[in-house]
PDB file of C-alpha atoms in Angstrom:
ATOM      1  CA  UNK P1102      -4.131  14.628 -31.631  1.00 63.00           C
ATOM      2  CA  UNK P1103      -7.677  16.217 -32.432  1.00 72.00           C
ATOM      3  CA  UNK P1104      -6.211  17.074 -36.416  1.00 80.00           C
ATOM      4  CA  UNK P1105      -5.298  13.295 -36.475  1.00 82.00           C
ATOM      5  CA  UNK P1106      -8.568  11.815 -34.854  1.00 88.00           C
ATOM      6  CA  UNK P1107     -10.774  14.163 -37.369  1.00 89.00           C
ATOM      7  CA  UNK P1108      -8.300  12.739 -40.322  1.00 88.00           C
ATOM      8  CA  UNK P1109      -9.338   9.135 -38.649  1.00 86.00           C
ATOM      9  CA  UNK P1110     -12.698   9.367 -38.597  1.00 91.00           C
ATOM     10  CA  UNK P1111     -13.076  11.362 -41.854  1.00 92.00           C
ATOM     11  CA  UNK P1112     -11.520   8.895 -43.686  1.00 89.00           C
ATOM     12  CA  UNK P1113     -13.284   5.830 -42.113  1.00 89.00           C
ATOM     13  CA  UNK P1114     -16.890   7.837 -42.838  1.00 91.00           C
ATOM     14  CA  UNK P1115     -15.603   8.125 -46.501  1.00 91.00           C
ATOM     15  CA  UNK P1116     -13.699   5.274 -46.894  1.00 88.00           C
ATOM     16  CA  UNK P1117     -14.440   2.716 -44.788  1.00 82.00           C
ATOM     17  CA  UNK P1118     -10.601   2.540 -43.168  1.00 83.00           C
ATOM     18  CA  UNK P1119      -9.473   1.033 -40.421  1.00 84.00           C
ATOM     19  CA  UNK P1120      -8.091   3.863 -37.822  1.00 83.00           C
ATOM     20  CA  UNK P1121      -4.443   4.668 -38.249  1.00 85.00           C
ATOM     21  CA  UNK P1122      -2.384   2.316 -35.806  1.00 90.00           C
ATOM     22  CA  UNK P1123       0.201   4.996 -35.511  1.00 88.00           C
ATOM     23  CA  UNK P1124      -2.018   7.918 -34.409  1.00 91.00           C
ATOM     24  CA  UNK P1125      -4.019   4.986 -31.627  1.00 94.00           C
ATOM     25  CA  UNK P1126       0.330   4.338 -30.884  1.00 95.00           C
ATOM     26  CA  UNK P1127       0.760   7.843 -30.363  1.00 93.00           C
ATOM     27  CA  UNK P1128      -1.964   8.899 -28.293  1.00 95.00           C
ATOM     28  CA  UNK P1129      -1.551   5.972 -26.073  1.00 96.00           C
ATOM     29  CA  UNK P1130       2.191   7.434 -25.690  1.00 97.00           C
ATOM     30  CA  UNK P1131       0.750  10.672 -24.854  1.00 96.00           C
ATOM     31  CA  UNK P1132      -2.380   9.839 -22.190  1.00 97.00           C
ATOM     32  CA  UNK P1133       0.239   7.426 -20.349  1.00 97.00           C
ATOM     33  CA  UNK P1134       2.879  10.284 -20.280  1.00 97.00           C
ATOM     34  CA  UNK P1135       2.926  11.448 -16.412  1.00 96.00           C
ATOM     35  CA  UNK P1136       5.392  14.935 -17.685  1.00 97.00           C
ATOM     36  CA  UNK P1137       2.114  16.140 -19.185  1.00 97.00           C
ATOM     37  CA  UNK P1138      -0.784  18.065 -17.448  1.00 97.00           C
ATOM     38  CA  UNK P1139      -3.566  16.219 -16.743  1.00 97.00           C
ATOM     39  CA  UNK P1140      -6.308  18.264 -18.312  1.00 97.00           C
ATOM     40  CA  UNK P1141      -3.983  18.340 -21.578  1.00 96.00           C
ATOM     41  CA  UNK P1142      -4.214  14.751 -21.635  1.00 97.00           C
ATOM     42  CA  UNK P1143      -7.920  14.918 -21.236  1.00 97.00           C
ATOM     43  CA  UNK P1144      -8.375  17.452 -24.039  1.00 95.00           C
ATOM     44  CA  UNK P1145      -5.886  15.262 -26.357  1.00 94.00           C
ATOM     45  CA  UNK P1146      -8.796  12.613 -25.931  1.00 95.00           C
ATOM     46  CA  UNK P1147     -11.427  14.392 -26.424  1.00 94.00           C
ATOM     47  CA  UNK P1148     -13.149  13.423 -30.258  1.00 94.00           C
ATOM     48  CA  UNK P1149     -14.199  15.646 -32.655  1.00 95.00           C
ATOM     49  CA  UNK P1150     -18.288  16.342 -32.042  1.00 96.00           C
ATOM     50  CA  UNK P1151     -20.473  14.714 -34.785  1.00 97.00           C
ATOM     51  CA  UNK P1152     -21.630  18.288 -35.648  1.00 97.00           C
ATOM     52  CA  UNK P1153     -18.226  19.068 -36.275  1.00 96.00           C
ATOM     53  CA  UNK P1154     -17.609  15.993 -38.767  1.00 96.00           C
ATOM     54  CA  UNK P1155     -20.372  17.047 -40.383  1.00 97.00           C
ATOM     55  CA  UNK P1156     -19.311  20.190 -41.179  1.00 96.00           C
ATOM     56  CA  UNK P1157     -16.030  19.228 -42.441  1.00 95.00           C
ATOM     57  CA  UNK P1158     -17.661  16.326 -44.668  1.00 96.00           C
ATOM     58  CA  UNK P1159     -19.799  19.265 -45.981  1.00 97.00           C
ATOM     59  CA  UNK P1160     -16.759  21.905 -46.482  1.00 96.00           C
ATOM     60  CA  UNK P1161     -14.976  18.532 -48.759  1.00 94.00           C
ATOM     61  CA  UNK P1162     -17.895  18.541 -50.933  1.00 96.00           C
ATOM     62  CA  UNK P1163     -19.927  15.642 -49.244  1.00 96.00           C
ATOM     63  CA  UNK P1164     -23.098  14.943 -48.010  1.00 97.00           C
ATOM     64  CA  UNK P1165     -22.678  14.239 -44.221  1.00 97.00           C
ATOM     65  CA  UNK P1166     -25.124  10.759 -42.977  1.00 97.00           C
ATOM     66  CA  UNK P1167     -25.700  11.506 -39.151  1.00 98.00           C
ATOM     67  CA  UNK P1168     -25.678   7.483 -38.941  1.00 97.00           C
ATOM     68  CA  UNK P1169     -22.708   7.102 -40.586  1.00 96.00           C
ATOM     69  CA  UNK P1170     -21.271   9.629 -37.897  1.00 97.00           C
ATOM     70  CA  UNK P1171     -21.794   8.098 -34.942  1.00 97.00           C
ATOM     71  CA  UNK P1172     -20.948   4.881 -35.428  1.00 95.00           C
ATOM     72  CA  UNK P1173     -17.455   5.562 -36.660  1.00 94.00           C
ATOM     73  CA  UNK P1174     -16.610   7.866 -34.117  1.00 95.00           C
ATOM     74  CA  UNK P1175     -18.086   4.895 -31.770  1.00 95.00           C
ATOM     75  CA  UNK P1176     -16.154   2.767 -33.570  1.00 94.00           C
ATOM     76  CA  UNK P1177     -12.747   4.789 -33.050  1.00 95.00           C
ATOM     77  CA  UNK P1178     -13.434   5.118 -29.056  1.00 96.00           C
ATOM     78  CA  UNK P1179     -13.357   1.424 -29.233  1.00 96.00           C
ATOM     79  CA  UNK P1180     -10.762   0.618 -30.779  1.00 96.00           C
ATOM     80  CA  UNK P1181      -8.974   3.246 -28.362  1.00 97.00           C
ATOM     81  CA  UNK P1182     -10.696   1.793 -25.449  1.00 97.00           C
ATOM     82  CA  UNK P1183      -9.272  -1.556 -26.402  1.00 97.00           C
ATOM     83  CA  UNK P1184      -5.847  -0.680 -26.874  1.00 97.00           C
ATOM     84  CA  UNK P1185      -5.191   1.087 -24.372  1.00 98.00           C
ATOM     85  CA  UNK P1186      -7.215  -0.570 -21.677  1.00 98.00           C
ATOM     86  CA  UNK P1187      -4.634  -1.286 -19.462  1.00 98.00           C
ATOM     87  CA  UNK P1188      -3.379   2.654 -19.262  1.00 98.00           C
ATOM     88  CA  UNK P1189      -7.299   3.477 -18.853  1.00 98.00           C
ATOM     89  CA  UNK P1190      -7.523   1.598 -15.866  1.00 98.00           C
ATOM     90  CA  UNK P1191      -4.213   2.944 -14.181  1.00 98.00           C
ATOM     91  CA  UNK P1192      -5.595   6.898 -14.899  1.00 98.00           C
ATOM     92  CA  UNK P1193      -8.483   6.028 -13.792  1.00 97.00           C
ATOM     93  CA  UNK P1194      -6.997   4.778 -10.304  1.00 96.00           C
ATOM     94  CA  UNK P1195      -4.136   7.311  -9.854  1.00 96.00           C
ATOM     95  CA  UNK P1196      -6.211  10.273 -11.012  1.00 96.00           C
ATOM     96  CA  UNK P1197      -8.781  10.137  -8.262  1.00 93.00           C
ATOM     97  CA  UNK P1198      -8.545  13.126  -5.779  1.00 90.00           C
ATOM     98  CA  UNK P1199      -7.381  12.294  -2.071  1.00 86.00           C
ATOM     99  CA  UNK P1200      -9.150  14.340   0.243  1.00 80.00           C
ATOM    100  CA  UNK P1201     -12.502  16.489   0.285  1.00 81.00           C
ATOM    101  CA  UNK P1202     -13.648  18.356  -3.152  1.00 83.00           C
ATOM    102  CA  UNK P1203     -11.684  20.941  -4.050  1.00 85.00           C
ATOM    103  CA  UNK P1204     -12.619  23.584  -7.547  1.00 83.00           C
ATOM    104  CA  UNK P1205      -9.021  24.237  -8.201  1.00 88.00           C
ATOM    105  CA  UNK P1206      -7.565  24.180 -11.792  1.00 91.00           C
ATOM    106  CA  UNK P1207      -5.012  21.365 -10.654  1.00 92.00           C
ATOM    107  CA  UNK P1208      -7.784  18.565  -9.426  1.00 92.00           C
ATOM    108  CA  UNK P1209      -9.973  19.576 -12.288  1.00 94.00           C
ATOM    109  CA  UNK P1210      -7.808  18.377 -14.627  1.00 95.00           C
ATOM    110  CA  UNK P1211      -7.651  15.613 -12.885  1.00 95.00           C
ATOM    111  CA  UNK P1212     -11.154  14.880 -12.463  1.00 94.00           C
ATOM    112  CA  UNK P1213     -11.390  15.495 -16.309  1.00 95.00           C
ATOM    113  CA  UNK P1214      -8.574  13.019 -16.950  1.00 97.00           C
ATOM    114  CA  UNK P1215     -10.321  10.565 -14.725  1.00 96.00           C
ATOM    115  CA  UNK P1216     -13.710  10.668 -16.573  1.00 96.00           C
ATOM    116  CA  UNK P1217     -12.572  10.633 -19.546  1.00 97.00           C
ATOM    117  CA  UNK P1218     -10.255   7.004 -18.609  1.00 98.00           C
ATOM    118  CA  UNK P1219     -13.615   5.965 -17.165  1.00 97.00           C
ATOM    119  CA  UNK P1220     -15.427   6.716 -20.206  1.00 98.00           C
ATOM    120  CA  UNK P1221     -13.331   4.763 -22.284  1.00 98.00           C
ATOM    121  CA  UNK P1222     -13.411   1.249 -20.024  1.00 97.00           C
ATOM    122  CA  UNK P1223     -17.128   2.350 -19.999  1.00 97.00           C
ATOM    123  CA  UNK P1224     -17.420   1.205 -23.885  1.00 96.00           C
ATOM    124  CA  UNK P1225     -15.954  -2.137 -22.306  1.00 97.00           C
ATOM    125  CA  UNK P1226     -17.040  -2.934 -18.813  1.00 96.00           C
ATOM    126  CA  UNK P1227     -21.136  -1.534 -20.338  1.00 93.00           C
ATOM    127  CA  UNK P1228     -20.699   0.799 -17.451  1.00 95.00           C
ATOM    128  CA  UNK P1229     -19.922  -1.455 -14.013  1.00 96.00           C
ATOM    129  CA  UNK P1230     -16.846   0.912 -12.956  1.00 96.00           C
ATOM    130  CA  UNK P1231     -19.343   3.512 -13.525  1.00 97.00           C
ATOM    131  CA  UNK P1232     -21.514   2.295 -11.110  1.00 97.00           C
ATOM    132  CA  UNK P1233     -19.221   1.742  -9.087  1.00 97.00           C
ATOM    133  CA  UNK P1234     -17.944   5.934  -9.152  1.00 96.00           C
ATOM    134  CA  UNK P1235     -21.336   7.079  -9.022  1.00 97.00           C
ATOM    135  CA  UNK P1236     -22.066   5.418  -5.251  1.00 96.00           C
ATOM    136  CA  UNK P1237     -18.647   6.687  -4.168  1.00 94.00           C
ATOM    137  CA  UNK P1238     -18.529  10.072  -5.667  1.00 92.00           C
ATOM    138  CA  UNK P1239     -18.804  12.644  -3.180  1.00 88.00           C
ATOM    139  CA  UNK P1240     -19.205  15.515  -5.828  1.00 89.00           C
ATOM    140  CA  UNK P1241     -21.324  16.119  -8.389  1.00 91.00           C
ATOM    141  CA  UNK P1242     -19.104  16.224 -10.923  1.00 90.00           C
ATOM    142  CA  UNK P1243     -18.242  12.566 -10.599  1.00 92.00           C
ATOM    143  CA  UNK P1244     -21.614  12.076  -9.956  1.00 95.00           C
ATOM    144  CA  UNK P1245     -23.127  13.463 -12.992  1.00 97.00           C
ATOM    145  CA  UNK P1246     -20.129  12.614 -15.315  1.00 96.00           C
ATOM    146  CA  UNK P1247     -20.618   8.413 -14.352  1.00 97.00           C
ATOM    147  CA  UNK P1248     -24.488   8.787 -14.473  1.00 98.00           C
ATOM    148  CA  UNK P1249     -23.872  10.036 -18.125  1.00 98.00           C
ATOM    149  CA  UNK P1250     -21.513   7.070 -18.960  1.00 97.00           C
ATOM    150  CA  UNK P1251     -24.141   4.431 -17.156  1.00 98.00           C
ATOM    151  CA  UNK P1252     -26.848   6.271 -19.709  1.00 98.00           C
ATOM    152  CA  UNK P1253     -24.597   5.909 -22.254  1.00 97.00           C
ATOM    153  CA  UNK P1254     -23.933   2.649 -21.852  1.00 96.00           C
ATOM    154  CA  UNK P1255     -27.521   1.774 -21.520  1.00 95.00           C
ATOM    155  CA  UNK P1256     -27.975   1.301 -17.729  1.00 95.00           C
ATOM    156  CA  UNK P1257     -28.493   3.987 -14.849  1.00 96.00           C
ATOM    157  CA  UNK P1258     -31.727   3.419 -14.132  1.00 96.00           C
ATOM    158  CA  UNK P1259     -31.652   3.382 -10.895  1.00 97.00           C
ATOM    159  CA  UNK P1260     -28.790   5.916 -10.554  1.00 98.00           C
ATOM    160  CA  UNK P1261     -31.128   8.526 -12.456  1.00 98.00           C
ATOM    161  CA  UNK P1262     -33.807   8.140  -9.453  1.00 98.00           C
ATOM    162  CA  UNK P1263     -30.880   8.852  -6.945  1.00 97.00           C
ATOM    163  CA  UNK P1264     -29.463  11.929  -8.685  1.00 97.00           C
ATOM    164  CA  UNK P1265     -32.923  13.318  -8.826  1.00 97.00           C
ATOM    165  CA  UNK P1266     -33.527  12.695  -4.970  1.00 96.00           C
ATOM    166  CA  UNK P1267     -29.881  14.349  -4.084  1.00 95.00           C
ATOM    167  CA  UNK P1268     -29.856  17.106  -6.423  1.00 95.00           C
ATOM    168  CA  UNK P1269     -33.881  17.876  -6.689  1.00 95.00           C
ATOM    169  CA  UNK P1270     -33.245  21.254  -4.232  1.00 96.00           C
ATOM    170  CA  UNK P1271     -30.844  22.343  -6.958  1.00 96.00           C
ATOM    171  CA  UNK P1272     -32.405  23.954 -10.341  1.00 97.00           C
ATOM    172  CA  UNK P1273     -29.016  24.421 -11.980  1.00 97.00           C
ATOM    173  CA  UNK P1274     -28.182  20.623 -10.852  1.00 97.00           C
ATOM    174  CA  UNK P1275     -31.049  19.862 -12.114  1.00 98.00           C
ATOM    175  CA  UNK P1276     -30.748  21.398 -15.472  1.00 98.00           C
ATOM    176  CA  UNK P1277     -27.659  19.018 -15.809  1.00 98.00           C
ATOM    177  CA  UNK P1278     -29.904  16.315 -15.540  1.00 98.00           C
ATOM    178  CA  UNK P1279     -32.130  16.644 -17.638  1.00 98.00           C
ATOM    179  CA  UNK P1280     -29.758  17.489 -20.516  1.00 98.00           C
ATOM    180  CA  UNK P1281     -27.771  13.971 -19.486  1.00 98.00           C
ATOM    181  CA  UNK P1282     -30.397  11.750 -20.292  1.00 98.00           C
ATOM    182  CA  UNK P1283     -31.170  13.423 -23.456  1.00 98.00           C
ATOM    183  CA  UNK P1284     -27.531  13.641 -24.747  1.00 98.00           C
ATOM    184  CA  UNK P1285     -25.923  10.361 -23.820  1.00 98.00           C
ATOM    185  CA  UNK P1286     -29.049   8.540 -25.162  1.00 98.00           C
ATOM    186  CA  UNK P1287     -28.599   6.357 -28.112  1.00 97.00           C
ATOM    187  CA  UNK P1288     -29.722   8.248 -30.873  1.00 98.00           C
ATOM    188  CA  UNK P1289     -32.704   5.921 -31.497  1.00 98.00           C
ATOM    189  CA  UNK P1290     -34.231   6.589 -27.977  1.00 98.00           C
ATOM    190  CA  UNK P1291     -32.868  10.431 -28.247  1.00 98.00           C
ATOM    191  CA  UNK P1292     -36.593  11.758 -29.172  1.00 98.00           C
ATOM    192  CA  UNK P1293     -38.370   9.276 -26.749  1.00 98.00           C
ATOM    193  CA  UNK P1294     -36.147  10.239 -23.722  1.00 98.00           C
ATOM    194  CA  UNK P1295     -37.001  14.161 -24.591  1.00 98.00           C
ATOM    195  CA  UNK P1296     -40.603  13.428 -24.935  1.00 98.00           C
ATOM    196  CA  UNK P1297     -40.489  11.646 -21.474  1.00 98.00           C
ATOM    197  CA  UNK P1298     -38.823  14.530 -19.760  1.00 98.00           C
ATOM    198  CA  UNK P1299     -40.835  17.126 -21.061  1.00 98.00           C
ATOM    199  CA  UNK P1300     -44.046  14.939 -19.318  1.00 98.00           C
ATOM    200  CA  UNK P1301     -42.132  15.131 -16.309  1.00 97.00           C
ATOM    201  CA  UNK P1302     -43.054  17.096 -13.355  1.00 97.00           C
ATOM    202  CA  UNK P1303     -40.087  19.461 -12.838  1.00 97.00           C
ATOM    203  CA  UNK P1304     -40.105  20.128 -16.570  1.00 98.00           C
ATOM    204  CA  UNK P1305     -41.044  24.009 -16.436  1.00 97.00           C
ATOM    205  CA  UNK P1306     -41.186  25.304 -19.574  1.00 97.00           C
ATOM    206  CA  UNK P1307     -41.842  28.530 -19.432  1.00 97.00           C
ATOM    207  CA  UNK P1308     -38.596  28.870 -17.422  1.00 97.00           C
ATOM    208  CA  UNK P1309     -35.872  29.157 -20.401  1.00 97.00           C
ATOM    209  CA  UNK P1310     -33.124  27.280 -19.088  1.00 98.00           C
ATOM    210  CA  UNK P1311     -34.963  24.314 -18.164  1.00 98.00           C
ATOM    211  CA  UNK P1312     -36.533  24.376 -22.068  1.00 98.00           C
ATOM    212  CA  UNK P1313     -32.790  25.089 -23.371  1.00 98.00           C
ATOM    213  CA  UNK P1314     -31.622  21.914 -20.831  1.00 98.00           C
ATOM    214  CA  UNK P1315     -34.184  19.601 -22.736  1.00 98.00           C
ATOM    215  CA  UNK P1316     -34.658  20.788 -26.190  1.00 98.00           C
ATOM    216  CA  UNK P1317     -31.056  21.924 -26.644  1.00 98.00           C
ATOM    217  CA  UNK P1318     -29.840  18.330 -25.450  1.00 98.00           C
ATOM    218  CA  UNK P1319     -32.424  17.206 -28.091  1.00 98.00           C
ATOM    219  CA  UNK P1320     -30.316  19.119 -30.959  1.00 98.00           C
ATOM    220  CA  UNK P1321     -27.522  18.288 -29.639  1.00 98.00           C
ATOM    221  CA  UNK P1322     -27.476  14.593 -29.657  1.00 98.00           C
ATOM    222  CA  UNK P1323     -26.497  15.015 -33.466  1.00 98.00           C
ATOM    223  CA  UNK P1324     -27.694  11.451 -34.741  1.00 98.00           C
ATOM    224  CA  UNK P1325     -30.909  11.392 -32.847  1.00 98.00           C
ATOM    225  CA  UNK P1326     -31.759  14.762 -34.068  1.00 98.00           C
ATOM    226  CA  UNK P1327     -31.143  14.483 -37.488  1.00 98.00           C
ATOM    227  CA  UNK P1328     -32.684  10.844 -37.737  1.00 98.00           C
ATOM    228  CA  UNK P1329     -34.032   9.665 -41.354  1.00 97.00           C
ATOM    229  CA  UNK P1330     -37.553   9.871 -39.432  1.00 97.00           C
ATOM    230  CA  UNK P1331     -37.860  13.184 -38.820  1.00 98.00           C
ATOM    231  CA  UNK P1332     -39.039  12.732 -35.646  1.00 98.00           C
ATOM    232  CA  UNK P1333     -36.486  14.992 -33.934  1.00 98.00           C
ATOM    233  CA  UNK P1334     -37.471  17.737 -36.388  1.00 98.00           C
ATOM    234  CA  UNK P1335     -41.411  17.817 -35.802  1.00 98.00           C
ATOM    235  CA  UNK P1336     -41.003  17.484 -31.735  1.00 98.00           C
ATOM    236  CA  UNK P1337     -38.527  20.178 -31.764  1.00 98.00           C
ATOM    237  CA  UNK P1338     -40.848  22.109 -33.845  1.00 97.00           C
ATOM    238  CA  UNK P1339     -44.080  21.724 -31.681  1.00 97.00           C
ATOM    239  CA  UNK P1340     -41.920  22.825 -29.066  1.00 98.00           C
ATOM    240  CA  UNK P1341     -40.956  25.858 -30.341  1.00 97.00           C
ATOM    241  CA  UNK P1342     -44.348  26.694 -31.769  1.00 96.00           C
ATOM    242  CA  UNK P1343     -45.712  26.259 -28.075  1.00 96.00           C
ATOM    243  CA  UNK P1344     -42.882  28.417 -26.814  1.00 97.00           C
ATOM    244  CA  UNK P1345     -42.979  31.149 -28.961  1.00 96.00           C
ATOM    245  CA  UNK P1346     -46.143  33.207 -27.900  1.00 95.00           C
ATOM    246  CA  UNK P1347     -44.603  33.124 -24.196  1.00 95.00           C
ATOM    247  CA  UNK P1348     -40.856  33.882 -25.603  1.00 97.00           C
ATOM    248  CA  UNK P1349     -40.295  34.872 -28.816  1.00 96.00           C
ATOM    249  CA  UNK P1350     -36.529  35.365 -28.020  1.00 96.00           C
ATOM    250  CA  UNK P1351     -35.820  32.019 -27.334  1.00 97.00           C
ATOM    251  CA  UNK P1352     -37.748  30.281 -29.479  1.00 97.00           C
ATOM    252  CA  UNK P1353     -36.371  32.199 -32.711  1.00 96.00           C
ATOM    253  CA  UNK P1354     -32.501  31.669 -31.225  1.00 97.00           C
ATOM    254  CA  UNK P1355     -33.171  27.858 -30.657  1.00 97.00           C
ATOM    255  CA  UNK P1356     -34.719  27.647 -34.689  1.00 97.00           C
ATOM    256  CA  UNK P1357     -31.721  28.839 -35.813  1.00 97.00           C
ATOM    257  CA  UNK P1358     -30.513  25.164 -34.603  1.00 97.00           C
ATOM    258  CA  UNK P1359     -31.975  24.483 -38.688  1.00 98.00           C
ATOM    259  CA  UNK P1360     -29.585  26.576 -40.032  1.00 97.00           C
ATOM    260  CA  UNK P1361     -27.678  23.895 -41.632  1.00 96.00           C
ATOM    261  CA  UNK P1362     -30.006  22.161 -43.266  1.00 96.00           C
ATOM    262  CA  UNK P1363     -28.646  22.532 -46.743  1.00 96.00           C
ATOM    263  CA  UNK P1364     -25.758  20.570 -45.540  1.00 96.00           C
ATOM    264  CA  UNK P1365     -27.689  17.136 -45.284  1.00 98.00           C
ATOM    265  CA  UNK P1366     -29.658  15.227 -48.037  1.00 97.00           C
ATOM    266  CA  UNK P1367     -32.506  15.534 -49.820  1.00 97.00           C
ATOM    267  CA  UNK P1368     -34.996  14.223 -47.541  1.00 98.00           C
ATOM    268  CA  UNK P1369     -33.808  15.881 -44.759  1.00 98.00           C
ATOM    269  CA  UNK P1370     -33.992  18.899 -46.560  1.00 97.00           C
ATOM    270  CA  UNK P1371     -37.321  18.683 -47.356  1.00 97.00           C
ATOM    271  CA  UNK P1372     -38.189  17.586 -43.744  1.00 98.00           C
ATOM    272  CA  UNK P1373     -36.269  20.608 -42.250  1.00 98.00           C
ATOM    273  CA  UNK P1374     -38.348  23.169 -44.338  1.00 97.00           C
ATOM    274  CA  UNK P1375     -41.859  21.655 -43.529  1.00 97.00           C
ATOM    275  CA  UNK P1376     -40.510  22.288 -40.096  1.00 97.00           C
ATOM    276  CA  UNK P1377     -39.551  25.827 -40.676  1.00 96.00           C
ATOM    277  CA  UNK P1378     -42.825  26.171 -42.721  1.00 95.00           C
ATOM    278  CA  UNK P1379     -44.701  25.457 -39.559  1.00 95.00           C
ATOM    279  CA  UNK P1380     -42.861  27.782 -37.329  1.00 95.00           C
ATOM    280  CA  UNK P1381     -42.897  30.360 -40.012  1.00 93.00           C
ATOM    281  CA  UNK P1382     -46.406  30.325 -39.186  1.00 91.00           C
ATOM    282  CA  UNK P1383     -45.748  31.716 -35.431  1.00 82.00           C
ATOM    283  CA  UNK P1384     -47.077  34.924 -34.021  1.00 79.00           C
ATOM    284  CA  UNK P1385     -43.865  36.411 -33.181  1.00 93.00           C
ATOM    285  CA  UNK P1386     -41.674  38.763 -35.668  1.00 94.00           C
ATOM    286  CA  UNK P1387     -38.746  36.939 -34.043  1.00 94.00           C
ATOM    287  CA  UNK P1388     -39.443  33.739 -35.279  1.00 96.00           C
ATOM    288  CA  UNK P1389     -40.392  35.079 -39.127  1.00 94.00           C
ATOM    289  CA  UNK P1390     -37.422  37.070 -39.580  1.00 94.00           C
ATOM    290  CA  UNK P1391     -35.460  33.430 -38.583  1.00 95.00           C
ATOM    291  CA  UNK P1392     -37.390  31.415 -40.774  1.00 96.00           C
ATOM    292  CA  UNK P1393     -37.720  33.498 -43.681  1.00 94.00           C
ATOM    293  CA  UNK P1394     -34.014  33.812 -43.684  1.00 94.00           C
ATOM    294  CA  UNK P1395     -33.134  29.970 -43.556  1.00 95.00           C
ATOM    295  CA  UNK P1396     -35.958  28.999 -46.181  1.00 94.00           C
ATOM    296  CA  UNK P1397     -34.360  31.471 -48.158  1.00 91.00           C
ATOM    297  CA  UNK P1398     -31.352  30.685 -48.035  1.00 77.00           C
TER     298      UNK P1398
END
């Protein structure tokens, strides 16, 4: 299922094709199949990461727009979301877990199956079943995963105050949330969201998972990253500029996040290495050794 939605989505970046009806046919035989594990089902629907696309576009000999990315493999959760709406719905109703939380394998792949219905009638519904989760869920699980598809979706406002005030005791909790609003942001409001959370209060950055939970969320959300702007480039690189005096380590292992940059065009290029060129600058032998390397690569 994940060969066929790469082939999908490869082709519509390249080509501008529809997606295959057989493979949406197929995989709406296999999510509604009841013989199959649950977490299988939720793995089968899981779509190739944008990083990963790019990659592959790069490995055929192409130049890989981060754009271009995102809104086909938007576009194919769509069109899965609409076909299959129906089957979304009944997951998302019989895969809900009777009784109190429990972390065993069997309910997780349930929970996972559930989400990832809910995700889909998210794309349709702009997030009111999500909503809906997030006040019932009793564990944070649900909780996080429906605050992610209400940011997503571009709602949760409110829902991001109430996680905060349930889950501000919690650093590792916390972490999570952070990272959410970051990586389910539209990739236009992917910088803004990272500069507002690193203003925030209970944004500790000399504690390194807290700085991994917002700057790592930053390079991961793959099209707000990489925009044309470079915007996600210089923020990313004052970060790591400030970080670097206090720990080296980290800084130079989060750089290496600019490894690829021969992969995208020529303007990204060029943005990438003033990037590097500033953090090149750093104090620490850590950071040289990574951005010698890269810019001479």
């Amino acid at each position: 299922g994940r060969v066929l939605a790469k082939e999908a989505l490869i082709g519509a970046i390249t080509e501008d094709t529809a997606p295959d009806p057989a493979y949406i046919d197929a995989l709406g035989r296999l999510i509604a199949d009841d013989t199959l594990d649950p977490a299988f089902r939720a793995f089968a629907l899981a779509l190739p990461s944008e990083a990963d696309l790019a990659q592959a576009l790069f490995d055929a000999g192409r130049t890989p727009d981060p754009a271009a990315i995102h809104g086909a493999r938007e576009t194919l959760a769509r069109t899965i979301a609409e076909a299959h709406q129906t089957t979304f719905t009944t997951l998302y109703d019989t895969m809900a877990c009777p009784g109190p939380y429990r972390p065993d394998a069997k309910d997780a792949g349930r929970r996972a199956l559930r989400l990832k219905a809910l995700a889909h009638l998210s794309l349709l519904d702009q997030g009111a079943a999500a909503a809906t989760l997030f006040d019932a869920a009793d564990n944070m699980t649900e909780s996080l995963g429906a605050l992610g598809l209400l940011i997503r979706a571009g709602a949760g406002d409110a829902q991001v105050q109430a996680f905060q005030a349930r889950w501000a005791h919690d650093p590792n909790t916390m972490d999570k949330w952070f990272a959410i609003q970051i990586a389910q942001a539209a990739p236009e409001k992917a910088v803004g969201m990272a500069r507002a959370l690193t203003a925030h209060p209970g944004f500790n950055w000399k504690t390194p998972n807290r700085f991994r939970a917002v700057l790592g969320a930053l390079a991961g959300n793959f099209a707000g990253f990489h925009d044309a702007s470079g915007a996600g480039y210089d923020f990313f690189a004052d970060w790591l500029v400030k970080l670097d005096p206090v720990n080296p380590q980290t800084a130079a292992r989060m750089a290496t996040v600019f490894e690829t940059c021969k992969m995208f065009d020529g303007d990204r290029q060029s943005l990438i290495r003033d990037a590097l060129t500033r953090l090149a600058r750093s104090p620490s032998r850590d950071m040289e050794e990574i951005t010698s390397r890269i810019l001479a690569g």
